[in-house]
Amino acid sequence: MTELWSSGSLDSGHSMDKSITLPPDEIFRNLENAKRFAIDIGGSLTKLAYYSTVQHKVAKVRSFDHTAKETEGDPLYEISMQEEMSARLHFIKFENAYIETCLDFIKDHLVNTDTKVIKATGGGAHKFKDLIEKKLKLRVDKEDEMTCLIKGCNFVLRNITHEAFVYVKHADSEFRFQNTHPDIFPYLLINIGSGVSIFKVESEDTFERVGGSSIGGGTFWGLGALLTKTKRFDELLQLASKGQHTNVDMLVKDIYGGSYGSLGLTGDLIASSFGKSATPDKEFSKEDMAKSLLHMISNDIGQLACLYARLHNLTRVYFGGFFIRGHPVTMHTITYSINFFTKGEVQALFLRHEGYLGTIGAFLKGAEEDNPNQYSWGENYAGSSGLMSTSPDLNPMQRARSGTFDMLEMDRLERQLVNLPLLQDPSSYIPDTVDLSEDALAREYWLYCFEEALDGVVKRAVASQPDLPEAAERAEKFRHKYQHKLQTLRHQPFAYGSLTVRSLLDTREHCLNEFNFPDPYSKIKQGENDMALKYFQKAVKSLGELSWEQRQFALVRGLLAGNVFDWGAKAVSELLNYSPFFSIERPWLVDAYDQWLERLKGPPHKCALFFVDNSGIDIILGVFPFVRELICRGTEVVLASNSSPALNDVTNSELQILTERIAAMDLVIQSAVKEDRLTLVQSGSSSPCLDLSRLDKVLAGVVRERHVDLVIIEGMGRAIHTNYYAILSCESLKMAVIKNSWLADRLGGKLFSVVFKYEVPPGHKTTTLDHVPVTPS
């Protein structure tokens, strides 16, 4: 959450002087480039959406002309920083009391916009219509509230990882996030506003209101006000969080003295809501009455949801609306009710960005000519507030405080992302090996690691732009922002979904990009690639002198050795002693090499998909010799690399240049490229880790067309932090050297332990033939 600077102060009524100053670098970011607007005005909160174009730096590499004679020390390629424009969606939530101030701010900072219309939805859209038109000089075009709600829900479920969650009270982490499902339809949406509306959603544009109830959030608020004389909704919920409903409700044991075993009813089950309140001459506290009322309404809504879920044979049930708003007591009572009535067969699912559904839908209606649904979008962690703590003991009036803004930013991705077709069960795939929000020891260790590494990242960022004097200032801003994110995640590990090493790395990349450091490792990678290329031909010659069995082990050892050295060329050359092989002795921590060797004695694979990792030694002296052997066996190879920079990972544009240079010095690679037996494809990722549920659609198409039957994943980020437990429908190799002593200890090994997993899916048969394999020429 971001608080507004104010010349006023909080009074006893929790209101704030409206003469506030909005910090433009935090609130309404990039407003000068806003193109389209949408607004959703509810009873107390306004949600504003706008689309902007963002100018940012990108690192580009361009191959030099190598037809002329090269001189010693000439770099392999040229690195340049270029300005590019990309699209971003901004969603901002604030209290209605500040709508006029915010509209004035927008009017003062808005340079131009492509549209003369602002799409509006919500009950307050009519009330504030004249004010909006007067302030912004935009015509208000009202959209159907429920259509916007469904459109917004579809959009976040498709595009935001860990959007949906199950709430588990008193667990180590209150939240259990659901992975993005490849097929979000059909589902049931229970929208709890003043009343309850129940929607069956079958496709992007097909939904039906199948039921509802007049007993909803308005009932809780209205009856609660009569019972407690408390007029504010959030204060009523705060009372309920402190109450004890058993003082007011009549339980089964109050009637029968215990459980009612023959009916399967436990003694502490509510038999009659407010059943004890008829007791003469007894006073009941506001807290107890509010809690009883909340239980009564939540249980009623929960039972209704279960009945409709069973009627329409649906197991995915999402809850949203003003009544929810992330309040722990509400989510717990609904969850308990759903579990009770369905015996655990249906889960109550809540949404991290539930408050934005209406405004997202309204925006999408206004931006249909831009075809937003034809793109994939990703949450920008650098510009989003994150989920707040739901603990009533932490800032109990957090949601009711005036002058508090919540933000969500989403960036349009260059390519559409889809599942890897070879995932055995996409619906159960979880990329990350450890959920740090549930593992306190691991969480504390990795947060400490990322904090300790921050000085080095700042120095590297500044060093990557030596010709830009303002780089140091930008790097300090990056430090401050990322440090703040780490502090937030220490207290609220669930802020952006499941906390993982991947999300910590991705958040750091987003913050670096925010301050125009698109590739701090660019020069390091360039140097490593230049150095490694000088040894490629010598490495291939050495391999060719080995027997077939010796060569297979040397190739694997070379891959593992290359994966170790991802920092600097000097250390690499000293350790390798001018040889691509590093002493990695077996047995390994995870060792399936014998099974892999046995498989190699069989027929060649049709096509191998190789997710590559680091620049330098790894890709040139590790991956390419291994790939060369596969090609000689008769296997086609697809190399999948990052679409944009992350740490020192090789990018697709760098890999294109490296492949061109290697092909110029090696006939096997040259002919494979010419005959389309070696293909380079972008993965769609810009992370050191790998999410197989969000890959470039083009890559997925290549996987199908080439009938890929072997997937190779290398590196600690891609094969250990992520995908360690991923189950594929074809053969797979996962290999990495553990370069972190804490993680090695956690996995039962020591620093530089080797993981070599060769996995064959259940029921999959491989044939072993006694034959003499081809020797590479």
GROMACS .gro file of N, CA and C in nm, residues 479-539:
model
  183
  479ARG      N    1   1.815   0.023  -0.538
  479ARG     CA    2   1.844  -0.038  -0.409
  479ARG      C    3   1.731  -0.011  -0.310
  480HIS      N    4   1.688   0.113  -0.304
  480HIS     CA    5   1.583   0.152  -0.210
  480HIS      C    6   1.453   0.077  -0.239
  481LYS      N    7   1.416   0.069  -0.367
  481LYS     CA    8   1.290   0.004  -0.403
  481LYS      C    9   1.296  -0.146  -0.373
  482TYR      N   10   1.404  -0.211  -0.414
  482TYR     CA   11   1.411  -0.356  -0.394
  482TYR      C   12   1.423  -0.390  -0.245
  483GLN      N   13   1.494  -0.307  -0.171
  483GLN     CA   14   1.505  -0.328  -0.027
  483GLN      C   15   1.366  -0.319   0.038
  484HIS      N   16   1.288  -0.222  -0.008
  484HIS     CA   17   1.152  -0.206   0.044
  484HIS      C   18   1.067  -0.329   0.010
  485LYS      N   19   1.084  -0.383  -0.110
  485LYS     CA   20   1.010  -0.504  -0.149
  485LYS      C   21   1.047  -0.622  -0.059
  486LEU      N   22   1.177  -0.636  -0.031
  486LEU     CA   23   1.222  -0.745   0.055
  486LEU      C   24   1.166  -0.732   0.196
  487GLN      N   25   1.160  -0.609   0.246
  487GLN     CA   26   1.103  -0.587   0.379
  487GLN      C   27   0.955  -0.621   0.382
  488THR      N   28   0.885  -0.582   0.275
  488THR     CA   29   0.743  -0.617   0.264
  488THR      C   30   0.725  -0.767   0.266
  489LEU      N   31   0.807  -0.838   0.189
  489LEU     CA   32   0.794  -0.983   0.179
  489LEU      C   33   0.835  -1.055   0.308
  490ARG      N   34   0.921  -0.993   0.387
  490ARG     CA   35   0.956  -1.053   0.516
  490ARG      C   36   0.834  -1.054   0.608
  491HIS      N   37   0.755  -0.947   0.603
  491HIS     CA   38   0.636  -0.937   0.690
  491HIS      C   39   0.511  -0.995   0.624
  492GLN      N   40   0.506  -0.989   0.492
  492GLN     CA   41   0.390  -1.039   0.418
  492GLN      C   42   0.439  -1.127   0.304
  493PRO      N   43   0.486  -1.248   0.336
  493PRO     CA   44   0.544  -1.333   0.232
  493PRO      C   45   0.447  -1.371   0.122
  494PHE      N   46   0.317  -1.353   0.146
  494PHE     CA   47   0.213  -1.388   0.049
  494PHE      C   48   0.175  -1.270  -0.039
  495ALA      N   49   0.245  -1.157  -0.029
  495ALA     CA   50   0.203  -1.033  -0.095
  495ALA      C   51   0.179  -1.049  -0.244
  496TYR      N   52   0.263  -1.127  -0.313
  496TYR     CA   53   0.251  -1.143  -0.458
  496TYR      C   54   0.224  -1.288  -0.497
  497GLY      N   55   0.160  -1.361  -0.408
  497GLY     CA   56   0.136  -1.502  -0.433
  497GLY      C   57   0.236  -1.585  -0.354
  498SER      N   58   0.260  -1.707  -0.397
  498SER     CA   59   0.359  -1.791  -0.329
  498SER      C   60   0.496  -1.725  -0.340
  499LEU      N   61   0.565  -1.712  -0.226
  499LEU     CA   62   0.699  -1.656  -0.227
  499LEU      C   63   0.798  -1.767  -0.260
  500THR      N   64   0.877  -1.746  -0.363
  500THR     CA   65   0.973  -1.848  -0.408
  500THR      C   66   1.103  -1.778  -0.447
  501VAL      N   67   1.208  -1.856  -0.465
  501VAL     CA   68   1.333  -1.800  -0.516
  501VAL      C   69   1.308  -1.736  -0.652
  502ARG      N   70   1.224  -1.799  -0.731
  502ARG     CA   71   1.190  -1.744  -0.864
  502ARG      C   72   1.127  -1.605  -0.851
  503SER      N   73   1.031  -1.590  -0.760
  503SER     CA   74   0.963  -1.460  -0.748
  503SER      C   75   1.058  -1.353  -0.693
  504LEU      N   76   1.152  -1.392  -0.606
  504LEU     CA   77   1.251  -1.295  -0.557
  504LEU      C   78   1.343  -1.250  -0.670
  505LEU      N   79   1.384  -1.343  -0.755
  505LEU     CA   80   1.467  -1.308  -0.870
  505LEU      C   81   1.390  -1.222  -0.969
  506ASP      N   82   1.266  -1.259  -0.996
  506ASP     CA   83   1.186  -1.183  -1.092
  506ASP      C   84   1.158  -1.042  -1.042
  507THR      N   85   1.131  -1.028  -0.912
  507THR     CA   86   1.107  -0.896  -0.855
  507THR      C   87   1.231  -0.808  -0.870
  508ARG      N   88   1.348  -0.868  -0.849
  508ARG     CA   89   1.473  -0.792  -0.865
  508ARG      C   90   1.490  -0.748  -1.010
  509GLU      N   91   1.461  -0.838  -1.105
  509GLU     CA   92   1.471  -0.801  -1.247
  509GLU      C   93   1.374  -0.687  -1.281
  510HIS      N   94   1.252  -0.694  -1.228
  510HIS     CA   95   1.153  -0.589  -1.254
  510HIS      C   96   1.202  -0.454  -1.199
  511CYS      N   97   1.261  -0.456  -1.080
  511CYS     CA   98   1.310  -0.332  -1.020
  511CYS      C   99   1.429  -0.277  -1.098
  512LEU      N  100   1.518  -0.364  -1.144
  512LEU     CA  101   1.630  -0.319  -1.226
  512LEU      C  102   1.580  -0.253  -1.355
  513ASN      N  103   1.484  -0.316  -1.420
  513ASN     CA  104   1.428  -0.260  -1.543
  513ASN      C  105   1.357  -0.128  -1.515
  514GLU      N  106   1.297  -0.117  -1.398
  514GLU     CA  107   1.226   0.005  -1.360
  514GLU      C  108   1.319   0.126  -1.365
  515PHE      N  109   1.446   0.104  -1.330
  515PHE     CA  110   1.542   0.214  -1.327
  515PHE      C  111   1.644   0.203  -1.440
  516ASN      N  112   1.598   0.143  -1.550
  516ASN     CA  113   1.675   0.140  -1.674
  516ASN      C  114   1.810   0.069  -1.664
  517PHE      N  115   1.809  -0.046  -1.597
  517PHE     CA  116   1.924  -0.136  -1.599
  517PHE      C  117   1.877  -0.269  -1.659
  518PRO      N  118   1.862  -0.273  -1.792
  518PRO     CA  119   1.802  -0.391  -1.855
  518PRO      C  120   1.893  -0.513  -1.858
  519ASP      N  121   2.026  -0.492  -1.850
  519ASP     CA  122   2.117  -0.607  -1.860
  519ASP      C  123   2.250  -0.574  -1.793
  520PRO      N  124   2.256  -0.576  -1.660
  520PRO     CA  125   2.382  -0.544  -1.590
  520PRO      C  126   2.495  -0.640  -1.620
  521TYR      N  127   2.466  -0.759  -1.672
  521TYR     CA  128   2.569  -0.860  -1.700
  521TYR      C  129   2.616  -0.857  -1.846
  522SER      N  130   2.570  -0.760  -1.923
  522SER     CA  131   2.597  -0.763  -2.068
  522SER      C  132   2.746  -0.772  -2.101
  523LYS      N  133   2.828  -0.692  -2.036
  523LYS     CA  134   2.972  -0.692  -2.067
  523LYS      C  135   3.041  -0.817  -2.012
  524ILE      N  136   2.996  -0.866  -1.897
  524ILE     CA  137   3.052  -0.990  -1.842
  524ILE      C  138   3.024  -1.105  -1.939
  525LYS      N  139   2.900  -1.111  -1.987
  525LYS     CA  140   2.863  -1.217  -2.082
  525LYS      C  141   2.946  -1.207  -2.209
  526GLN      N  142   2.964  -1.086  -2.257
  526GLN     CA  143   3.041  -1.067  -2.380
  526GLN      C  144   3.184  -1.121  -2.363
  527GLY      N  145   3.246  -1.088  -2.252
  527GLY     CA  146   3.382  -1.135  -2.226
  527GLY      C  147   3.389  -1.286  -2.213
  528GLU      N  148   3.294  -1.345  -2.141
  528GLU     CA  149   3.293  -1.491  -2.124
  528GLU      C  150   3.272  -1.562  -2.258
  529ASN      N  151   3.183  -1.509  -2.341
  529ASN     CA  152   3.158  -1.571  -2.471
  529ASN      C  153   3.281  -1.563  -2.562
  530ASP      N  154   3.345  -1.447  -2.561
  530ASP     CA  155   3.467  -1.430  -2.641
  530ASP      C  156   3.572  -1.532  -2.600
  531MET      N  157   3.594  -1.546  -2.471
  531MET     CA  158   3.697  -1.636  -2.421
  531MET      C  159   3.664  -1.782  -2.453
  532ALA      N  160   3.539  -1.822  -2.428
  532ALA     CA  161   3.501  -1.963  -2.446
  532ALA      C  162   3.510  -2.006  -2.592
  533LEU      N  163   3.480  -1.916  -2.684
  533LEU     CA  164   3.485  -1.953  -2.826
  533LEU      C  165   3.624  -1.997  -2.870
  534LYS      N  166   3.726  -1.941  -2.805
  534LYS     CA  167   3.864  -1.974  -2.843
  534LYS      C  168   3.898  -2.120  -2.814
  535TYR      N  169   3.822  -2.183  -2.725
  535TYR     CA  170   3.852  -2.321  -2.686
  535TYR      C  171   3.758  -2.423  -2.749
  536PHE      N  172   3.661  -2.375  -2.828
  536PHE     CA  173   3.559  -2.467  -2.878
  536PHE      C  174   3.619  -2.577  -2.966
  537GLN      N  175   3.698  -2.539  -3.063
  537GLN     CA  176   3.753  -2.639  -3.156
  537GLN      C  177   3.846  -2.738  -3.085
  538LYS      N  178   3.921  -2.688  -2.987
  538LYS     CA  179   4.009  -2.776  -2.911
  538LYS      C  180   3.925  -2.877  -2.831
  539ALA      N  181   3.813  -2.830  -2.776
  539ALA     CA  182   3.725  -2.918  -2.698
  539ALA      C  183   3.667  -3.027  -2.787
   0.00000   0.00000   0.00000
